[in-house]
mmCIF file of C-alpha atoms and ligand atoms in Angstrom:
data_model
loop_
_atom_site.group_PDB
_atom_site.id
_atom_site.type_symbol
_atom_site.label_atom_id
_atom_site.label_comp_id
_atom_site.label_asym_id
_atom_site.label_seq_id
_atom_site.Cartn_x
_atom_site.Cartn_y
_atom_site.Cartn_z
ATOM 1 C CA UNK A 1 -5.931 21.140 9.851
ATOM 2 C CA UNK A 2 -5.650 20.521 5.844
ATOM 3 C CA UNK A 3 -2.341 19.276 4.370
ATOM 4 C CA UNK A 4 -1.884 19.311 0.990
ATOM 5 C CA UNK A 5 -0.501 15.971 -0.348
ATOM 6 C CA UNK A 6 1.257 15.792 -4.029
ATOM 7 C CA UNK A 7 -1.265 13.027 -5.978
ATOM 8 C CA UNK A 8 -0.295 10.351 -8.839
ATOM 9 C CA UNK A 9 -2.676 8.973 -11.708
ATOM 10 C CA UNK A 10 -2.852 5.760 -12.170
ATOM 11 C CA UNK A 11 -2.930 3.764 -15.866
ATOM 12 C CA UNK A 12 -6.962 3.826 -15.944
ATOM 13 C CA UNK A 13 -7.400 7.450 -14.645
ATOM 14 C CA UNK A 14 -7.795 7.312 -10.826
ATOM 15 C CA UNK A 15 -6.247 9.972 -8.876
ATOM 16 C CA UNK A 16 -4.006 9.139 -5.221
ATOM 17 C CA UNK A 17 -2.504 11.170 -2.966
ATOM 18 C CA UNK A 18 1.359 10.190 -2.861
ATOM 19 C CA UNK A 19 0.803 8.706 1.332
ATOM 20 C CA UNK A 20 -1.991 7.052 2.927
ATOM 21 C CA UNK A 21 -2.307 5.653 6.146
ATOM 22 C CA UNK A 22 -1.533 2.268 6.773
ATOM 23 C CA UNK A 23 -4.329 -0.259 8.926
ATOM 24 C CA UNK A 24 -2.886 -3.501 9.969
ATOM 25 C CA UNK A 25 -3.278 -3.518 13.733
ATOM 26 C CA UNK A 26 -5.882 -0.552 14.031
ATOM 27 C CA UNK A 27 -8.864 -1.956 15.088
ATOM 28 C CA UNK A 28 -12.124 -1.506 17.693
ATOM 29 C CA UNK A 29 -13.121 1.987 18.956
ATOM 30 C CA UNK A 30 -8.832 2.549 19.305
ATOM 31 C CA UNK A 31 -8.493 1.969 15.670
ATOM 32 C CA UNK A 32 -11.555 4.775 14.416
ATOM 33 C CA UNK A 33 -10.126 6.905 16.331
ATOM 34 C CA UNK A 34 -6.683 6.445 14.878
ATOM 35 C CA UNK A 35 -7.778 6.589 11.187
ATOM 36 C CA UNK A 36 -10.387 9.568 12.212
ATOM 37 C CA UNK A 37 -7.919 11.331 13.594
ATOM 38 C CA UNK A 38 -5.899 10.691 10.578
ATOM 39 C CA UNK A 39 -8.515 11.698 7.723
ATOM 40 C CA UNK A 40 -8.618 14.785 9.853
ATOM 41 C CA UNK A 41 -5.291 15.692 9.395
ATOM 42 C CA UNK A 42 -5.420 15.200 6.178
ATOM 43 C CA UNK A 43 -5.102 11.699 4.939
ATOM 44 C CA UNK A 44 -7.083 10.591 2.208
ATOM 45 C CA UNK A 45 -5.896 7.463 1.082
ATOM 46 C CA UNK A 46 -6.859 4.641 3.553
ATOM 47 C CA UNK A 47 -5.425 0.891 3.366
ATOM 48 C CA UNK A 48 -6.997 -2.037 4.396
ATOM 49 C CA UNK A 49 -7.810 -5.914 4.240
ATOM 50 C CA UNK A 50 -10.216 -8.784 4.330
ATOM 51 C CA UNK A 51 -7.926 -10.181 6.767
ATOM 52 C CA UNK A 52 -6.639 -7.438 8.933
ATOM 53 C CA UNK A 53 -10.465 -7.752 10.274
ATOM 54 C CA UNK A 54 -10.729 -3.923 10.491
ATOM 55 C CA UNK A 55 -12.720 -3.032 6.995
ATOM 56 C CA UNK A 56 -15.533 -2.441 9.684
ATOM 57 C CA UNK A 57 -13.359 -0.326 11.763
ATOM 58 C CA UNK A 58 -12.437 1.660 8.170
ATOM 59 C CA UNK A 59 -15.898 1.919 7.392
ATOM 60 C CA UNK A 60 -16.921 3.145 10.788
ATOM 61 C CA UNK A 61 -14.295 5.909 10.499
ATOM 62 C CA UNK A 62 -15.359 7.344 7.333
ATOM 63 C CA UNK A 63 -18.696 8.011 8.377
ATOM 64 C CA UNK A 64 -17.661 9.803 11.449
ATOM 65 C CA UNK A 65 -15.035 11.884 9.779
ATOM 66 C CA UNK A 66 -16.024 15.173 8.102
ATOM 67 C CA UNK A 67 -14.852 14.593 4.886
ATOM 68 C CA UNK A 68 -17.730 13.437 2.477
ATOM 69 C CA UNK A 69 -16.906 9.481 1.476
ATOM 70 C CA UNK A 70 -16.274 10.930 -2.330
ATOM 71 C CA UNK A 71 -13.226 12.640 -1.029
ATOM 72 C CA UNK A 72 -11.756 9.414 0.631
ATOM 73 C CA UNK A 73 -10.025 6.290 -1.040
ATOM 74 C CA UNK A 74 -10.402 3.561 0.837
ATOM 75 C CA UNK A 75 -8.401 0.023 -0.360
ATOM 76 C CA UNK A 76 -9.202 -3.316 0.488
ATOM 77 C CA UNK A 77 -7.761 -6.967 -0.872
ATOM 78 C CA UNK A 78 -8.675 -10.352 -1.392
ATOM 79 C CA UNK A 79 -7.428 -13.151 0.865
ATOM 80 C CA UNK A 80 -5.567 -15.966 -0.968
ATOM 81 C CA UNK A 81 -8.589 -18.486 -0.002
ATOM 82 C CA UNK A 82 -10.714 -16.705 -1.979
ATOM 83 C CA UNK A 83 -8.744 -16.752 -5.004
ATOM 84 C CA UNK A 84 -11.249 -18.702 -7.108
ATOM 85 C CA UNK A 85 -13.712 -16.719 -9.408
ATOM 86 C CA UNK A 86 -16.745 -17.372 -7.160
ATOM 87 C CA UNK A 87 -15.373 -17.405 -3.891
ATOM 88 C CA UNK A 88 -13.860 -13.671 -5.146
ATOM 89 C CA UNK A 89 -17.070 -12.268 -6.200
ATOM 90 C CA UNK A 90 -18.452 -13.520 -3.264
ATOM 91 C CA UNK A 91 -15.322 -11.938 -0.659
ATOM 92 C CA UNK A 92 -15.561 -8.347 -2.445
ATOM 93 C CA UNK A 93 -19.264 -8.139 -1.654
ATOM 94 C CA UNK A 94 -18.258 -9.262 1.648
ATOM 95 C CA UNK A 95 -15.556 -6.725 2.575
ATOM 96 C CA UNK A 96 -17.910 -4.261 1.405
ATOM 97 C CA UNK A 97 -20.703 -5.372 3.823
ATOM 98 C CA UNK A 98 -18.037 -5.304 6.218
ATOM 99 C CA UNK A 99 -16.913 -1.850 5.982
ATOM 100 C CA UNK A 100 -20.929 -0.832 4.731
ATOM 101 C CA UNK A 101 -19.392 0.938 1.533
ATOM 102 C CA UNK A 102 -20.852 0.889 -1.728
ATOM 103 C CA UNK A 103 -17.682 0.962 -3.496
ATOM 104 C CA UNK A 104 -13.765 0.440 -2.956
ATOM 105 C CA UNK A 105 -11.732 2.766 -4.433
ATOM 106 C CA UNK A 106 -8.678 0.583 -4.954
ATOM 107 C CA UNK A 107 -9.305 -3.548 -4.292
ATOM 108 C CA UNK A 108 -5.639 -5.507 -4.542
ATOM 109 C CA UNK A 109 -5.211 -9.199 -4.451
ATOM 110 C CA UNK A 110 -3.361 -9.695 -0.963
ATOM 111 C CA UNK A 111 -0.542 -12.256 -2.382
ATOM 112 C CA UNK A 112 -0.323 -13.867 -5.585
ATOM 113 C CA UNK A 113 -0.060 -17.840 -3.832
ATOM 114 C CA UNK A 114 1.767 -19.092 -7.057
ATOM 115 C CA UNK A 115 1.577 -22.927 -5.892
ATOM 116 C CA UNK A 116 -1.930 -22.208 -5.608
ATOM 117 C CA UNK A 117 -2.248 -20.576 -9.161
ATOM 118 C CA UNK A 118 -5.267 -19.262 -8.964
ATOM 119 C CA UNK A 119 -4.581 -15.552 -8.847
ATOM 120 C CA UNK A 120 -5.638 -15.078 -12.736
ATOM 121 C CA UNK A 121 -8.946 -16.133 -11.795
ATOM 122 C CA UNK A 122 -8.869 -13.795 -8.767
ATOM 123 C CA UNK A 123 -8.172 -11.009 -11.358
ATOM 124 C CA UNK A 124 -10.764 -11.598 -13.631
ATOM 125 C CA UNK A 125 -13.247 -11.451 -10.663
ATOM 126 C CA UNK A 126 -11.520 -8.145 -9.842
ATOM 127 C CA UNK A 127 -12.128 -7.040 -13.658
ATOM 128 C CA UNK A 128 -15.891 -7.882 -13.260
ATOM 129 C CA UNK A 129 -16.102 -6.128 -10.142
ATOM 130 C CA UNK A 130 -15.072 -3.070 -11.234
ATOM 131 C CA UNK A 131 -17.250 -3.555 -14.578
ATOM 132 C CA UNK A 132 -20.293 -3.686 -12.215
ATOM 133 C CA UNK A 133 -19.016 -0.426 -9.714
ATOM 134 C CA UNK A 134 -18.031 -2.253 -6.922
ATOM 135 C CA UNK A 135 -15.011 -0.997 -6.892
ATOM 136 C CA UNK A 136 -13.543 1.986 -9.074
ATOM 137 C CA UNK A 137 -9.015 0.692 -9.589
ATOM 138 C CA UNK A 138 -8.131 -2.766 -9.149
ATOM 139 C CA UNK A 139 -4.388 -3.687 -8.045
ATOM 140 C CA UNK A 140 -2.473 -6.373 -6.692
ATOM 141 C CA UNK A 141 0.145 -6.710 -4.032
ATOM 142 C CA UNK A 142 3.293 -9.005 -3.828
ATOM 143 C CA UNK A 143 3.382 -9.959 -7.599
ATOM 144 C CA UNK A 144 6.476 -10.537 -9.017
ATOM 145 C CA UNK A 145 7.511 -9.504 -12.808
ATOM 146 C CA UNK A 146 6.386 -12.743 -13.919
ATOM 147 C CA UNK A 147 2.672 -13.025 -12.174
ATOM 148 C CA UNK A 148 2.239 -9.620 -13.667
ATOM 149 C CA UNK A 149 3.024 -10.400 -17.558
ATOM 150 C CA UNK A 150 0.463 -13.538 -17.042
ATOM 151 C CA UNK A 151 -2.160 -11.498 -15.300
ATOM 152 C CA UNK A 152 -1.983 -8.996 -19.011
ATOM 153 C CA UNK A 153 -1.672 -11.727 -20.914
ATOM 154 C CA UNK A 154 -4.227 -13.705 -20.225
ATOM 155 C CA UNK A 155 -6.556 -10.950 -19.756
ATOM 156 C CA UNK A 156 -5.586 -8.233 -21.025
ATOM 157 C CA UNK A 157 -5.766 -6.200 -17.998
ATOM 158 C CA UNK A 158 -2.465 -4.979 -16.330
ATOM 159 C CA UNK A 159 -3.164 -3.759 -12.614
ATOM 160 C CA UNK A 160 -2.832 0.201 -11.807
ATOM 161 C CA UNK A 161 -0.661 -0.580 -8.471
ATOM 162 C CA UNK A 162 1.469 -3.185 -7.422
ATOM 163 C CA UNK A 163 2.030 -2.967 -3.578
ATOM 164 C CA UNK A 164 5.011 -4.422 -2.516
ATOM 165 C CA UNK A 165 7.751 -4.562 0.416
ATOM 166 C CA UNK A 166 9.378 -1.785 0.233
ATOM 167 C CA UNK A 167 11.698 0.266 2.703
ATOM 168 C CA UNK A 168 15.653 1.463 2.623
ATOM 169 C CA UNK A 169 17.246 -2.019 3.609
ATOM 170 C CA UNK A 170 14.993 -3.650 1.126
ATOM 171 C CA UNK A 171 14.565 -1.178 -2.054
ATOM 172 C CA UNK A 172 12.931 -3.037 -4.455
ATOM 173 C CA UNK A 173 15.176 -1.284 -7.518
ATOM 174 C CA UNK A 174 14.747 -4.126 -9.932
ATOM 175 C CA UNK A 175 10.752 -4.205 -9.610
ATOM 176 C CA UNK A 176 10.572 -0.862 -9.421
ATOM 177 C CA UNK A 177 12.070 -0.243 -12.739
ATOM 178 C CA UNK A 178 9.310 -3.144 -14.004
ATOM 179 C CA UNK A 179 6.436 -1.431 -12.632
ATOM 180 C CA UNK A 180 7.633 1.937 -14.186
ATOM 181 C CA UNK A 181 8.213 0.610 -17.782
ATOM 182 C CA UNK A 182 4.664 -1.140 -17.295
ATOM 183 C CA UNK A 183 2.932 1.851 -16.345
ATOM 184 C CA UNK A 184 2.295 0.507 -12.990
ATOM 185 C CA UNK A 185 2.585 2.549 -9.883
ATOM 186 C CA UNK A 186 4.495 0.802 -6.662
ATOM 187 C CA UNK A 187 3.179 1.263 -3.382
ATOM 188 C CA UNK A 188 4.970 0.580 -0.413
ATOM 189 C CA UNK A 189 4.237 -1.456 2.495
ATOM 190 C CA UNK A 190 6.217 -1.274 5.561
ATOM 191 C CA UNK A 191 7.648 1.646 4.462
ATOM 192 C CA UNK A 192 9.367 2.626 7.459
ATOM 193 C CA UNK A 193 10.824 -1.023 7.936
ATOM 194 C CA UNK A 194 7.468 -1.481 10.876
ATOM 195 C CA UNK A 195 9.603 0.863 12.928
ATOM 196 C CA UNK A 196 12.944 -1.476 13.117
ATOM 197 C CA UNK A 197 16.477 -0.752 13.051
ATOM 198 C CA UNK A 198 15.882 1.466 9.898
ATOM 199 C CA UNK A 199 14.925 3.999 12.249
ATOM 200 C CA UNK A 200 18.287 3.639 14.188
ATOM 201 C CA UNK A 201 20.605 3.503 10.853
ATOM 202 C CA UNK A 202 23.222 6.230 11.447
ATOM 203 C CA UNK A 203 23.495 7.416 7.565
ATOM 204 C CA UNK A 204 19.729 8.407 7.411
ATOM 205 C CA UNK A 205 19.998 9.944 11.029
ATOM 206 C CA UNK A 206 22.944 12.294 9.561
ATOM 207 C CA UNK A 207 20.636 13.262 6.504
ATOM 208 C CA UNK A 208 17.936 14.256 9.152
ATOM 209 C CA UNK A 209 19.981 16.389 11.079
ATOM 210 C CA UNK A 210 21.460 18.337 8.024
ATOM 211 C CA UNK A 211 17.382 18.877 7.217
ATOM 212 C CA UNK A 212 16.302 19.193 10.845
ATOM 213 C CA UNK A 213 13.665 16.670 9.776
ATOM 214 C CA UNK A 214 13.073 12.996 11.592
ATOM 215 C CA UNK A 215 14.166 10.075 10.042
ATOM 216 C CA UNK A 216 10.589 8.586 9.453
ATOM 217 C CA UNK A 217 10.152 11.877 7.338
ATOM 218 C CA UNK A 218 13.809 11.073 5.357
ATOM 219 C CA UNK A 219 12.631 8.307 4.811
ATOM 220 C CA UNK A 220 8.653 8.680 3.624
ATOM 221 C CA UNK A 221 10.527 11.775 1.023
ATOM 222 C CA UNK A 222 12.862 9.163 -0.205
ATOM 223 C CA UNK A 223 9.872 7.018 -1.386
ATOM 224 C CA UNK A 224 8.349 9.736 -2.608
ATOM 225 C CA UNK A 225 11.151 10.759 -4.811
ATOM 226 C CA UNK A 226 11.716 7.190 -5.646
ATOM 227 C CA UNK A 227 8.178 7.960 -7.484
ATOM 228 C CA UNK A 228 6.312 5.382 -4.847
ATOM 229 C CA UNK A 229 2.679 6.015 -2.697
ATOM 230 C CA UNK A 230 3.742 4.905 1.098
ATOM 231 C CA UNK A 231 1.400 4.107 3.174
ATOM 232 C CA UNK A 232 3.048 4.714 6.973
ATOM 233 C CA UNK A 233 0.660 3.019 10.136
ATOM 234 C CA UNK A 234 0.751 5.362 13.026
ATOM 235 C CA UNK A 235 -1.809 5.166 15.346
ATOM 236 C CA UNK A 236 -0.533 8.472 17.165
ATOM 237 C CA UNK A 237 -1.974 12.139 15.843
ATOM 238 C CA UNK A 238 1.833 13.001 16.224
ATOM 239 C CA UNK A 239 3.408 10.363 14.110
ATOM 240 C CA UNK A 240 0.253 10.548 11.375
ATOM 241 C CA UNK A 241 1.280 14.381 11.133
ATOM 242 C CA UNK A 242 4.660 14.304 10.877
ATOM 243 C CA UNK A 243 3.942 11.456 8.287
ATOM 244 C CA UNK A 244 2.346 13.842 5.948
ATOM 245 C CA UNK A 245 4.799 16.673 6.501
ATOM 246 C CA UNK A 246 7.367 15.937 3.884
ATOM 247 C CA UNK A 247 6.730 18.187 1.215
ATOM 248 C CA UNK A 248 9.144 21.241 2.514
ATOM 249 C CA UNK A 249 12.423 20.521 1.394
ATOM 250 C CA UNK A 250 13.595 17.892 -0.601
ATOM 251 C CA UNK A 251 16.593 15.163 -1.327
ATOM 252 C CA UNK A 252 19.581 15.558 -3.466
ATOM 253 C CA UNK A 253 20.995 13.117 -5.844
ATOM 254 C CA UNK A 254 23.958 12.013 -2.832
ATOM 255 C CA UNK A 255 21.152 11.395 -0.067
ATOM 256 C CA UNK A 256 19.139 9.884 -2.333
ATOM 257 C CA UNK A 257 21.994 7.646 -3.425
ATOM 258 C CA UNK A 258 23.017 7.326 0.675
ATOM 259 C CA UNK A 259 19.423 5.366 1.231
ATOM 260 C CA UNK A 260 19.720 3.544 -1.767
ATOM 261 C CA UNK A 261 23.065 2.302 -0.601
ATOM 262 C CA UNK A 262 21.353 0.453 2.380
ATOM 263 C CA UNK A 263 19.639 -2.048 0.898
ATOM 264 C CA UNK A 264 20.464 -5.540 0.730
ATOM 265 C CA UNK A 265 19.423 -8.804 -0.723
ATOM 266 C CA UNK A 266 18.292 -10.346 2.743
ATOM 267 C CA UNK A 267 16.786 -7.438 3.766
ATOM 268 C CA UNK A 268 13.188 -8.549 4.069
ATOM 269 C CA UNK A 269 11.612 -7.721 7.515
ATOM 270 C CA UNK A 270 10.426 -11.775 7.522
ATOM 271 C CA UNK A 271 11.886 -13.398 4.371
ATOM 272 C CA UNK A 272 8.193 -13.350 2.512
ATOM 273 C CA UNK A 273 9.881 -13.891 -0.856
ATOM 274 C CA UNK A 274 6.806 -14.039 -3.349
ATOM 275 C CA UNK A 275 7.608 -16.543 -5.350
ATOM 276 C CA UNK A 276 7.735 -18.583 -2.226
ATOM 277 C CA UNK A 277 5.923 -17.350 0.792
ATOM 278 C CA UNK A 278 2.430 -17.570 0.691
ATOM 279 C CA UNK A 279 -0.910 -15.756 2.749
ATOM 280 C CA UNK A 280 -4.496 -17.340 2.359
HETATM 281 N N1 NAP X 1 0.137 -5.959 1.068
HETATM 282 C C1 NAP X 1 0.791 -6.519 2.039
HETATM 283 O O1 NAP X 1 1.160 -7.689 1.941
HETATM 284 C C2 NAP X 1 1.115 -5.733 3.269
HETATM 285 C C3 NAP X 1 2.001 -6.254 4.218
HETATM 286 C C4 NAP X 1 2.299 -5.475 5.330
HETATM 287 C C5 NAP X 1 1.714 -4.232 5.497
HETATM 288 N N2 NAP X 1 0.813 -3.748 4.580
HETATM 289 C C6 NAP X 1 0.189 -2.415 4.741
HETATM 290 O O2 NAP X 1 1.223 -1.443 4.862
HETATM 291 C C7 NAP X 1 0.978 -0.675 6.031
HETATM 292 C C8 NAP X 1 2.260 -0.103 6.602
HETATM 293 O O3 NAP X 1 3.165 -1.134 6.949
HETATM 294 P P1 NAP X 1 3.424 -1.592 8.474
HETATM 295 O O4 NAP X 1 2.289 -1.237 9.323
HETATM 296 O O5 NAP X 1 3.818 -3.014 8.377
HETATM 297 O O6 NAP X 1 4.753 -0.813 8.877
HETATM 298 P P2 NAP X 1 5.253 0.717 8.838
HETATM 299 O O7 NAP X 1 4.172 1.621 8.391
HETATM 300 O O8 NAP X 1 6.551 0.704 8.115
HETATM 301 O O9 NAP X 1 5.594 0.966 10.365
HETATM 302 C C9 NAP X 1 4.596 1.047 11.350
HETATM 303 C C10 NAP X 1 5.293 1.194 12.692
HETATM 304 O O10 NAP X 1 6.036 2.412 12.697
HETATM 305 C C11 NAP X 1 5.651 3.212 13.819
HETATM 306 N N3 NAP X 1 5.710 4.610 13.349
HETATM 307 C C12 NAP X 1 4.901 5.207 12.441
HETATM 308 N N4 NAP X 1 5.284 6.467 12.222
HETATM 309 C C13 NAP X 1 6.367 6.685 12.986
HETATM 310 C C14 NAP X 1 7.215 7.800 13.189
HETATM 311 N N5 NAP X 1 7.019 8.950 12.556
HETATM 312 N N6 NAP X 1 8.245 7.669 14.077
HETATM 313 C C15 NAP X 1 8.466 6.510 14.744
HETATM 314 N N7 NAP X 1 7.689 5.413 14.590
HETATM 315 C C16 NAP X 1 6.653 5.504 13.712
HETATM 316 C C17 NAP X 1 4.260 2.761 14.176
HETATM 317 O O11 NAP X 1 4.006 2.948 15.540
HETATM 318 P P3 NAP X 1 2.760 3.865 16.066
HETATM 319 O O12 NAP X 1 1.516 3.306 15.482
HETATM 320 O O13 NAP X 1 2.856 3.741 17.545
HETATM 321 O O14 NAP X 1 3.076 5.266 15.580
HETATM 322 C C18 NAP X 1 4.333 1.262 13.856
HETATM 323 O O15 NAP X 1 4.959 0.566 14.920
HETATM 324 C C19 NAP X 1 0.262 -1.662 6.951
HETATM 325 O O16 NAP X 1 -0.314 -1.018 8.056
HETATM 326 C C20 NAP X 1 -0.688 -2.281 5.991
HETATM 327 O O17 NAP X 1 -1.778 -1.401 5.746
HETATM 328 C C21 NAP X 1 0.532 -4.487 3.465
#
């Protein structure tokens, strides 16, 4: 079964569909299945990371899908302990070993690690990458306003996505208005809140009734119309498809306003504040 998914172009050209499946968790023979299953249903866009441990398990599924590897997107992202310029170099060869790809289609450093201040260094290994086709769009995750304007700054490069935390009790408005005066798109991770009490919250439950739609697909539209990729994890068939089935109806200025109404400043599923928190 094919479903058509509305696609955004990024700053240096490169197409995505609007949702792609999340990875973290989907690994071993359970995990191709899941993301097979998924690319047959028509997902496209595929996230990953060096330290999820499942770029093999992403690899392995493109080959036994039916969709030719030119069709698929496949993302993967740097670990903060490979943040220096050699040690990057080194880890995007590596994840693409790993997943036996020739190329990435998108390649994000995981989390700035601003104590560490390295991350410029990461990028320019990121910019050489790309110069020498290992990867084709080259992105970041977790960087605030400020990591961003350094990133340009100092090398004239700004990134094509930022992929942030983003989901109804935590919306991201100020960041998002950043990205979109800075031409860069937002992607959000944990987009359904990883399945937590978002999924309970009795405003968005009345919006799904009036639509006869879930609240996971209230939810996944509201990003959408917020101008966002999401990139919902299911590992069930069911859940991937009803993921993707969003594009039938569509939000009015109130609901939209409802969702936005939930967020709040502590609304983080584990307090990873940025300019604090850090991954390696
Ligand atoms: N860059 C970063 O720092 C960062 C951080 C976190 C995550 N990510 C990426 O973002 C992706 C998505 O975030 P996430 O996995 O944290 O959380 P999520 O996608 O918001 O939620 C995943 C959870 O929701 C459940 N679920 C999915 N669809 C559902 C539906 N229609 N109805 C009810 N439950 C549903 C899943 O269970 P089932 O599998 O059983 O359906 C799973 O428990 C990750 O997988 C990862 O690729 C990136």
């Amino acid at each position: 079964m094919m479903n058509q998914v509305p696609e955004i172009t990024l700053n240096d050209g490169l197409t995505l569909p609007v949702i792609g499946l999340g990875t973290y968790k989907l690994k071993g023979s359970m995990g191709v299945n899941a993301i097979t299953s998924a690319i047959n249903l028509g997902y496209r866009l595929i996230d990953s990371a060096y330290n999820y441990e499942n770029e093999g398990t992403v690899g392995e599924a493109v080959r036994r899908s039916s969709v030719p590897r030119q069709d698929l997107l496949i993302t993967s992202k740097l670990p903060g302990r490979y943040q220096s310029y050699e040690l990057a170099i080194t880890a995007i060869q590596e994840s693409l070993y790993r997943a036996h790809l020739d190329y990435y289609d998108l390649y994000l450093i995981h989390w700035p690690n601003p104590k560490q201040d390295k991350y410029v260094e990461a990028w320019q290994a990121l910019i050489d990458a790309k110069k020498w086709g290992f990867i084709r769009s080259i992105g970041v995750c977790n960087f605030l306003p400020e990591h961003l304007e350094r990133l340009e700054k100092e090398t004239g490069v700004k990134p094509s996505i930022n992929q942030i935390e983003l989901h109804p009790f935590f919306n991201q408005g100020q960041q998002r208005k950043y990205h979109q005066e800075h031409h860069i798109i937002t992607e959000s991770w944990s987009p359904l809140g990883r399945a937590n009490a978002v999924l309970e919250n009795e405003t968005i439950k009345q919006i799904a009734n009036r639509h006869q739609k879930t609240v996971s697909q209230i939810i996944l539209r509201w990003h959408y119309q917020l101008g966002a990729i999401s990139i919902p994890k299911s590992a069930s068939p069911e859940r991937q498809l009803e993921n993707l089935s969003i594009f039938d109806f569509s939000l009015d200025e109130s609901e939209m306003k409802m969702i936005n109404g939930l967020t709040r400043p502590d609304g983080r599923l584990q307090n990873q504040d940025p300019a604090i928190y850090e991954e390696f």
